[in-house]
Amino acid sequence: MIEPGDLAALKVFEGMGVLEMWERLRRKDLGTERWETRMAAVEPERDLERAAAVGARFVIPGDDEWPEQVEVLADAGQLSRRAGVPFGLWVRGPARLRQVLEKSVAIVGARACSSYGAHVAGELAAGLAANGYAVVSGGAYGIDAAAHRGALAASGVTVAVLACGVDKSYPRSNSALFSRIVEQGLVVSELSPGCSPSKLRFLARNRVIASASQGTLVVEAAVRSGALNSAGWAEQCGRPVMAVPGPITSRMSEGSHVLIRDRDAVLVTDVAEVIEAVSELGSGLTSYRHAPKTAIDELSHDLRRALDAVPVQTPVPTHRIATTAGLDVPTTQGALEALAALELVHLASTGWCLTRPEAG
């Protein structure tokens, strides 16, 4: 009867339990007129039968499977006229919802994504799954689908949070993907079986994705994007927000760049950086990237000066190299002999020159 995240319901039924709310609705108490038109169509037994027919279950607060982290929504405020903790969640699939979400990352992004975005989403999802993280997304086209497929390809667990009933496939062309998710992971929704999606339901769905996960990663998103709504919910829930940079010429990367530039999202480029962002403080740390060290990196200052003065092709005598390097001849001679031992230079009949690759 009540839409997910309905602000009016939060106000009218503030402080009430679900059973008390239900009784007030059935009695049509003062203040409940908003929902009267739906009363005639409500059939809880039918909902449970539809769920059972597709192997789904209804999980409520207090159940062993209830993910308590979503209760952060009680204090997360509102966004896009939606707010509040779900009354319950319809769950379809073999995994246990609470256990799966204890170590999870949401990956969201544009439906009309680029090949770059789809590739990155799939690779990051596969890497997270290989590291024991469940991948949470919305089951939509583009980045969502790529993330789900990446996790499945790595034999990991993925969770699709829908804006319709768990017995429906939306979008319909992702039906095969949803079937695979149900076999290996979970399909979840606030909405009863049989419900169809709507714009506000997608916005309400985003708050579940963000609150259920340890962090939200935006791979590609336009400036006006549902993925940015999910990122907003993650911010309000106090969860890390990450974004993958993209080409500055791509409209699909504009939203990601806004998150990084203006909203303090963590820029991530690989799985290790995602894990660092969602890990407890001081754990899962990554090091700064460095180019592989070469033999030249280990040389002393004088050896580097001597090496820089050695010509590439035409050999020259030691005193010429000493003049170019600004070193005395004995120091230069010793340096050249040391460099020759490292096979960086060699002595020809007319002097010293750099060792060619084939000569090494």
Tab-separated table of C-alpha atoms in Angstrom:
chain	number	residue	atom	x	y	z
A	1	MET	CA	0.000	0.000	0.000
A	2	ILE	CA	2.836	2.388	0.819
A	3	GLU	CA	5.418	3.272	-1.803
A	4	PRO	CA	9.054	2.644	-0.837
A	5	GLY	CA	10.519	5.701	0.854
A	6	ASP	CA	7.191	7.595	0.998
A	7	LEU	CA	7.809	10.768	3.028
A	8	ALA	CA	4.121	11.189	3.842
A	9	ALA	CA	4.020	7.749	5.458
A	10	LEU	CA	7.076	8.539	7.567
A	11	LYS	CA	5.258	11.578	8.939
A	12	VAL	CA	1.812	10.020	9.462
A	13	PHE	CA	3.068	6.789	11.032
A	14	GLU	CA	6.060	8.176	12.918
A	15	GLY	CA	6.977	5.996	15.882
A	16	MET	CA	4.537	3.192	14.957
A	17	GLY	CA	5.304	-0.436	14.320
A	18	VAL	CA	4.238	-2.096	11.076
A	19	LEU	CA	1.323	-3.985	12.661
A	20	GLU	CA	-0.073	-0.796	14.164
A	21	MET	CA	0.290	0.948	10.799
A	22	TRP	CA	-1.563	-1.902	9.085
A	23	GLU	CA	-4.447	-1.749	11.534
A	24	ARG	CA	-4.807	2.013	11.075
A	25	LEU	CA	-4.854	1.562	7.317
A	26	ARG	CA	-7.483	-1.167	7.505
A	27	ARG	CA	-9.662	0.948	9.793
A	28	LYS	CA	-9.205	3.937	7.486
A	29	ASP	CA	-8.252	6.117	10.434
A	30	LEU	CA	-8.009	9.875	10.056
A	31	GLY	CA	-4.886	10.774	8.106
A	32	THR	CA	-4.715	7.535	6.122
A	33	GLU	CA	-6.956	8.704	3.263
A	34	ARG	CA	-3.919	8.974	0.978
A	35	TRP	CA	-3.696	5.175	0.709
A	36	GLU	CA	-7.396	4.197	0.679
A	37	THR	CA	-7.522	3.607	-3.077
A	38	ARG	CA	-5.082	0.735	-2.781
A	39	MET	CA	-6.799	-1.106	0.057
A	40	ALA	CA	-9.179	-3.036	-2.182
A	41	ALA	CA	-6.293	-4.433	-4.232
A	42	VAL	CA	-4.105	-5.490	-1.307
A	43	GLU	CA	-3.894	-9.258	-0.841
A	44	PRO	CA	-0.968	-10.280	1.396
A	45	GLU	CA	-1.663	-13.985	0.898
A	46	ARG	CA	-1.497	-13.553	-2.868
A	47	ASP	CA	1.845	-11.757	-2.545
A	48	LEU	CA	3.267	-14.622	-0.505
A	49	GLU	CA	1.944	-17.163	-2.997
A	50	ARG	CA	3.527	-15.299	-5.900
A	51	ALA	CA	6.804	-15.147	-4.022
A	52	ALA	CA	6.699	-18.860	-3.209
A	53	ALA	CA	5.999	-19.659	-6.858
A	54	VAL	CA	9.373	-18.177	-7.870
A	55	GLY	CA	11.273	-19.350	-4.794
A	56	ALA	CA	11.318	-15.945	-3.074
A	57	ARG	CA	10.922	-15.041	0.600
A	58	PHE	CA	10.029	-11.931	2.601
A	59	VAL	CA	12.725	-10.779	5.041
A	60	ILE	CA	11.849	-8.301	7.801
A	61	PRO	CA	13.734	-6.567	10.635
A	62	GLY	CA	14.551	-9.067	13.351
A	63	ASP	CA	14.993	-12.006	10.968
A	64	ASP	CA	18.382	-13.704	10.910
A	65	GLU	CA	18.716	-12.716	7.265
A	66	TRP	CA	17.841	-9.054	7.748
A	67	PRO	CA	20.776	-6.751	6.780
A	68	GLU	CA	20.929	-4.370	9.722
A	69	GLN	CA	23.164	-1.910	7.865
A	70	VAL	CA	20.176	-0.617	5.879
A	71	GLU	CA	18.793	0.809	9.120
A	72	VAL	CA	21.270	3.666	8.700
A	73	LEU	CA	18.545	5.089	6.450
A	74	ALA	CA	16.594	6.042	9.573
A	75	ASP	CA	19.083	8.874	10.117
A	76	ALA	CA	20.230	9.483	6.529
A	77	GLY	CA	17.679	12.173	5.750
A	78	GLN	CA	15.902	12.391	2.405
A	79	LEU	CA	16.929	12.644	-1.217
A	80	SER	CA	14.703	13.046	-4.290
A	81	ARG	CA	11.627	12.992	-2.034
A	82	ARG	CA	12.470	9.503	-0.750
A	83	ALA	CA	13.622	8.419	2.730
A	84	GLY	CA	13.342	5.813	5.438
A	85	VAL	CA	14.212	2.203	6.231
A	86	PRO	CA	12.456	-0.487	4.161
A	87	PHE	CA	9.619	-2.246	5.981
A	88	GLY	CA	10.932	-5.505	4.544
A	89	LEU	CA	12.740	-6.944	1.536
A	90	TRP	CA	11.621	-9.599	-0.908
A	91	VAL	CA	14.585	-11.867	-1.590
A	92	ARG	CA	15.032	-14.437	-4.338
A	93	GLY	CA	18.059	-16.711	-4.627
A	94	PRO	CA	20.100	-19.249	-2.634
A	95	ALA	CA	22.491	-16.891	-0.832
A	96	ARG	CA	21.788	-15.437	2.612
A	97	LEU	CA	21.184	-11.702	2.302
A	98	ARG	CA	22.753	-10.569	5.567
A	99	GLN	CA	25.917	-12.637	5.147
A	100	VAL	CA	26.374	-11.615	1.518
A	101	LEU	CA	26.065	-7.894	2.211
A	102	GLU	CA	28.531	-7.919	5.110
A	103	LYS	CA	31.312	-7.707	2.519
A	104	SER	CA	29.924	-5.968	-0.535
A	105	VAL	CA	30.518	-3.101	-2.955
A	106	ALA	CA	27.900	-1.404	-5.140
A	107	ILE	CA	28.908	-0.759	-8.743
A	108	VAL	CA	26.598	1.611	-10.608
A	109	GLY	CA	26.706	3.762	-13.710
A	110	ALA	CA	25.226	4.790	-17.019
A	111	ARG	CA	22.770	2.663	-18.944
A	112	ALA	CA	24.095	4.047	-22.231
A	113	CYS	CA	27.675	3.313	-21.248
A	114	SER	CA	30.698	3.206	-23.518
A	115	SER	CA	32.702	0.068	-24.285
A	116	TYR	CA	35.343	1.490	-21.944
A	117	GLY	CA	32.847	1.761	-19.092
A	118	ALA	CA	31.446	-1.735	-19.637
A	119	HIS	CA	34.957	-3.199	-19.721
A	120	VAL	CA	36.043	-1.409	-16.543
A	121	ALA	CA	32.855	-2.353	-14.671
A	122	GLY	CA	33.224	-6.009	-15.630
A	123	GLU	CA	36.913	-6.148	-14.721
A	124	LEU	CA	36.440	-4.437	-11.351
A	125	ALA	CA	33.442	-6.609	-10.492
A	126	ALA	CA	35.348	-9.787	-11.366
A	127	GLY	CA	38.317	-8.658	-9.283
A	128	LEU	CA	36.135	-7.808	-6.285
A	129	ALA	CA	34.331	-11.157	-6.557
A	130	ALA	CA	37.686	-12.952	-6.687
A	131	ASN	CA	38.573	-11.179	-3.424
A	132	GLY	CA	35.399	-12.350	-1.699
A	133	TYR	CA	33.229	-9.249	-2.166
A	134	ALA	CA	29.626	-9.433	-3.309
A	135	VAL	CA	28.839	-7.012	-6.134
A	136	VAL	CA	25.588	-5.060	-5.697
A	137	SER	CA	23.902	-3.240	-8.568
A	138	GLY	CA	20.517	-2.453	-10.070
A	139	GLY	CA	20.145	-4.983	-12.889
A	140	ALA	CA	19.805	-2.252	-15.533
A	141	TYR	CA	21.425	-1.992	-18.944
A	142	GLY	CA	24.992	-0.804	-19.285
A	143	ILE	CA	27.236	-0.581	-16.228
A	144	ASP	CA	24.854	-2.493	-13.944
A	145	ALA	CA	24.647	-5.482	-16.277
A	146	ALA	CA	28.412	-5.435	-16.904
A	147	ALA	CA	29.068	-5.468	-13.152
A	148	HIS	CA	26.705	-8.389	-12.567
A	149	ARG	CA	28.257	-10.343	-15.444
A	150	GLY	CA	31.780	-9.640	-14.231
A	151	ALA	CA	31.006	-11.035	-10.777
A	152	LEU	CA	29.290	-14.093	-12.246
A	153	ALA	CA	32.229	-14.720	-14.585
A	154	ALA	CA	34.502	-14.881	-11.540
A	155	SER	CA	32.103	-17.367	-9.872
A	156	GLY	CA	31.265	-14.714	-7.300
A	157	VAL	CA	28.041	-13.547	-5.694
A	158	THR	CA	26.119	-10.612	-7.100
A	159	VAL	CA	22.950	-8.908	-5.834
A	160	ALA	CA	20.469	-7.160	-8.123
A	161	VAL	CA	18.253	-4.646	-6.307
A	162	LEU	CA	15.167	-4.046	-8.454
A	163	ALA	CA	12.584	-1.281	-8.782
A	164	CYS	CA	9.893	-3.896	-9.453
A	165	GLY	CA	8.806	-7.231	-8.008
A	166	VAL	CA	11.375	-10.027	-7.762
A	167	ASP	CA	9.169	-12.132	-10.043
A	168	LYS	CA	9.624	-9.656	-12.897
A	169	SER	CA	12.564	-9.130	-15.247
A	170	TYR	CA	13.109	-5.459	-15.970
A	171	PRO	CA	14.504	-4.731	-18.422
A	172	ARG	CA	13.023	-7.781	-20.119
A	173	SER	CA	16.080	-8.299	-22.332
A	174	ASN	CA	18.110	-8.979	-19.162
A	175	SER	CA	15.939	-11.998	-18.317
A	176	ALA	CA	18.766	-14.465	-18.925
A	177	LEU	CA	21.054	-12.411	-16.686
A	178	PHE	CA	18.488	-12.365	-13.876
A	179	SER	CA	18.136	-16.144	-14.169
A	180	ARG	CA	21.883	-16.524	-13.671
A	181	ILE	CA	21.840	-14.124	-10.721
A	182	VAL	CA	19.050	-16.096	-9.053
A	183	GLU	CA	21.108	-19.285	-9.413
A	184	GLN	CA	24.321	-17.811	-8.016
A	185	GLY	CA	23.340	-14.731	-6.012
A	186	LEU	CA	20.250	-12.753	-5.066
A	187	VAL	CA	17.515	-10.604	-6.553
A	188	VAL	CA	16.082	-8.162	-3.989
A	189	SER	CA	13.245	-5.637	-3.919
A	190	GLU	CA	11.138	-3.600	-1.509
A	191	LEU	CA	8.172	-4.013	-3.826
A	192	SER	CA	5.750	-6.898	-3.666
A	193	PRO	CA	5.729	-9.547	-6.408
A	194	GLY	CA	3.871	-8.345	-9.468
A	195	CYS	CA	4.787	-4.662	-9.039
A	196	SER	CA	6.065	-2.761	-12.069
A	197	PRO	CA	8.876	-0.181	-12.081
A	198	SER	CA	8.451	3.603	-12.099
A	199	LYS	CA	10.809	6.573	-11.920
A	200	LEU	CA	10.247	7.168	-8.206
A	201	ARG	CA	10.705	3.475	-7.515
A	202	PHE	CA	14.127	3.590	-9.143
A	203	LEU	CA	15.068	6.527	-6.918
A	204	ALA	CA	13.823	4.653	-3.851
A	205	ARG	CA	15.735	1.553	-4.984
A	206	ASN	CA	18.975	3.536	-5.065
A	207	ARG	CA	18.870	4.178	-1.330
A	208	VAL	CA	18.761	0.410	-0.710
A	209	ILE	CA	21.752	-0.195	-2.991
A	210	ALA	CA	23.796	2.483	-1.220
A	211	SER	CA	22.854	1.572	2.354
A	212	ALA	CA	23.264	-2.176	1.857
A	213	SER	CA	26.850	-1.934	0.591
A	214	GLN	CA	30.129	-0.977	2.216
A	215	GLY	CA	30.750	1.567	-0.515
A	216	THR	CA	29.402	2.750	-3.871
A	217	LEU	CA	31.540	2.869	-7.009
A	218	VAL	CA	30.416	4.977	-9.976
A	219	VAL	CA	32.079	3.748	-13.171
A	220	GLU	CA	30.457	6.025	-15.757
A	221	ALA	CA	27.696	8.570	-15.356
A	222	ALA	CA	26.361	11.666	-17.061
A	223	VAL	CA	25.799	14.817	-15.017
A	224	ARG	CA	22.088	13.924	-14.727
A	225	SER	CA	22.244	10.285	-13.766
A	226	GLY	CA	20.603	7.829	-11.410
A	227	ALA	CA	24.110	6.697	-10.501
A	228	LEU	CA	24.763	10.109	-8.961
A	229	ASN	CA	21.578	9.646	-6.931
A	230	SER	CA	23.016	6.378	-5.601
A	231	ALA	CA	26.266	8.192	-4.804
A	232	GLY	CA	24.254	10.848	-2.971
A	233	TRP	CA	22.611	8.204	-0.838
A	234	ALA	CA	25.980	6.641	-0.058
A	235	GLU	CA	27.231	10.062	1.074
A	236	GLN	CA	24.209	10.539	3.329
A	237	CYS	CA	24.676	7.047	4.769
A	238	GLY	CA	28.313	7.810	5.572
A	239	ARG	CA	29.615	5.203	3.111
A	240	PRO	CA	32.637	5.679	0.825
A	241	VAL	CA	31.916	6.972	-2.667
A	242	MET	CA	34.369	6.063	-5.426
A	243	ALA	CA	34.522	7.058	-9.066
A	244	VAL	CA	36.448	5.853	-12.098
A	245	PRO	CA	37.899	8.642	-14.257
A	246	GLY	CA	37.216	8.605	-17.972
A	247	PRO	CA	38.036	10.587	-21.100
A	248	ILE	CA	37.363	14.300	-20.653
A	249	THR	CA	35.729	14.232	-24.094
A	250	SER	CA	33.113	11.678	-22.987
A	251	ARG	CA	29.719	12.882	-21.763
A	252	MET	CA	29.393	9.594	-19.873
A	253	SER	CA	32.354	10.509	-17.679
A	254	GLU	CA	31.185	13.997	-16.725
A	255	GLY	CA	29.280	12.793	-13.670
A	256	SER	CA	32.229	10.731	-12.432
A	257	HIS	CA	34.500	13.749	-12.750
A	258	VAL	CA	32.012	15.924	-10.846
A	259	LEU	CA	32.052	13.401	-7.991
A	260	ILE	CA	35.844	13.480	-7.869
A	261	ARG	CA	36.260	17.236	-8.278
A	262	ASP	CA	33.362	18.631	-6.242
A	263	ARG	CA	32.076	15.875	-3.960
A	264	ASP	CA	35.250	14.289	-2.596
A	265	ALA	CA	34.756	10.898	-4.230
A	266	VAL	CA	37.837	8.664	-4.133
A	267	LEU	CA	39.410	8.248	-7.557
A	268	VAL	CA	39.969	4.525	-8.170
A	269	THR	CA	41.593	2.720	-11.064
A	270	ASP	CA	41.872	-0.888	-9.903
A	271	VAL	CA	40.481	-3.460	-7.485
A	272	ALA	CA	43.120	-2.827	-4.806
A	273	GLU	CA	42.133	0.839	-4.615
A	274	VAL	CA	38.443	-0.073	-4.258
A	275	ILE	CA	39.228	-2.502	-1.445
A	276	GLU	CA	41.340	0.144	0.296
A	277	ALA	CA	38.453	2.632	0.132
A	278	VAL	CA	35.921	0.272	1.741
A	279	SER	CA	38.262	-1.321	4.285
A	280	GLU	CA	38.540	-0.311	7.919
A	281	LEU	CA	40.960	2.517	8.616
A	282	GLY	CA	44.532	1.272	8.390
A	283	SER	CA	43.718	-1.971	6.574
A	284	GLY	CA	43.649	-2.936	2.913
A	285	LEU	CA	46.213	-0.243	2.145
A	286	THR	CA	47.815	0.074	-1.277
A	287	SER	CA	51.154	1.648	-2.099
A	288	TYR	CA	51.814	4.428	-4.558
A	289	ARG	CA	52.564	3.161	-8.027
A	290	HIS	CA	56.181	3.264	-9.128
A	291	ALA	CA	57.892	2.341	-12.360
A	292	PRO	CA	60.019	-0.831	-12.053
A	293	LYS	CA	63.527	-0.048	-10.905
A	294	THR	CA	66.360	-0.458	-13.413
A	295	ALA	CA	70.093	-0.900	-12.971
A	296	ILE	CA	70.547	2.812	-13.693
A	297	ASP	CA	68.288	3.776	-10.747
A	298	GLU	CA	70.778	2.192	-8.342
A	299	LEU	CA	73.825	4.071	-9.658
A	300	SER	CA	75.666	6.582	-7.502
A	301	HIS	CA	75.709	10.254	-8.449
A	302	ASP	CA	79.163	10.103	-10.084
A	303	LEU	CA	78.278	6.980	-12.039
A	304	ARG	CA	75.129	8.660	-13.342
A	305	ARG	CA	77.111	11.747	-14.393
A	306	ALA	CA	79.670	9.621	-16.192
A	307	LEU	CA	77.017	7.514	-17.911
A	308	ASP	CA	75.166	10.614	-19.118
A	309	ALA	CA	78.373	11.829	-20.761
A	310	VAL	CA	79.054	8.620	-22.709
A	311	PRO	CA	78.068	8.923	-26.402
A	312	VAL	CA	75.562	6.565	-27.935
A	313	GLN	CA	77.487	5.523	-31.049
A	314	THR	CA	80.844	7.219	-31.666
A	315	PRO	CA	83.396	6.150	-28.999
A	316	VAL	CA	85.431	8.902	-27.308
A	317	PRO	CA	88.385	8.731	-24.928
A	318	THR	CA	88.130	9.011	-21.171
A	319	HIS	CA	89.318	12.641	-20.956
A	320	ARG	CA	86.516	13.766	-23.319
A	321	ILE	CA	83.925	12.030	-21.145
A	322	ALA	CA	85.485	13.590	-18.025
A	323	THR	CA	85.176	17.060	-19.517
A	324	THR	CA	81.527	16.528	-20.478
A	325	ALA	CA	80.660	15.023	-17.092
A	326	GLY	CA	82.546	17.692	-15.086
A	327	LEU	CA	84.596	15.045	-13.277
A	328	ASP	CA	88.343	14.502	-12.931
A	329	VAL	CA	89.944	11.840	-15.152
A	330	PRO	CA	90.704	9.248	-12.411
A	331	THR	CA	87.126	9.423	-11.098
A	332	THR	CA	85.794	9.159	-14.640
A	333	GLN	CA	88.028	6.178	-15.426
A	334	GLY	CA	86.847	4.353	-12.313
A	335	ALA	CA	83.244	5.151	-13.123
A	336	LEU	CA	83.573	3.867	-16.683
A	337	GLU	CA	85.110	0.617	-15.491
A	338	ALA	CA	82.249	0.165	-13.015
A	339	LEU	CA	79.699	0.896	-15.739
A	340	ALA	CA	81.433	-1.596	-18.041
A	341	ALA	CA	81.102	-4.276	-15.346
A	342	LEU	CA	77.372	-3.577	-15.357
A	343	GLU	CA	77.396	-3.871	-19.171
A	344	LEU	CA	76.067	-0.327	-19.557
A	345	VAL	CA	79.115	0.897	-21.525
A	346	HIS	CA	81.912	-0.812	-23.402
A	347	LEU	CA	85.433	0.082	-24.485
A	348	ALA	CA	86.170	0.156	-28.195
A	349	SER	CA	89.506	0.784	-29.929
A	350	THR	CA	88.941	4.555	-29.981
A	351	GLY	CA	87.250	5.019	-26.610
A	352	TRP	CA	84.014	4.500	-24.706
A	353	CYS	CA	80.384	4.353	-25.904
A	354	LEU	CA	77.082	3.043	-24.624
A	355	THR	CA	76.460	-0.682	-24.851
A	356	ARG	CA	73.937	-1.453	-27.531
A	357	PRO	CA	71.125	-3.877	-26.589
A	358	GLU	CA	72.456	-6.557	-28.924
A	359	ALA	CA	75.950	-6.143	-27.461
A	360	GLY	CA	74.592	-6.712	-23.937
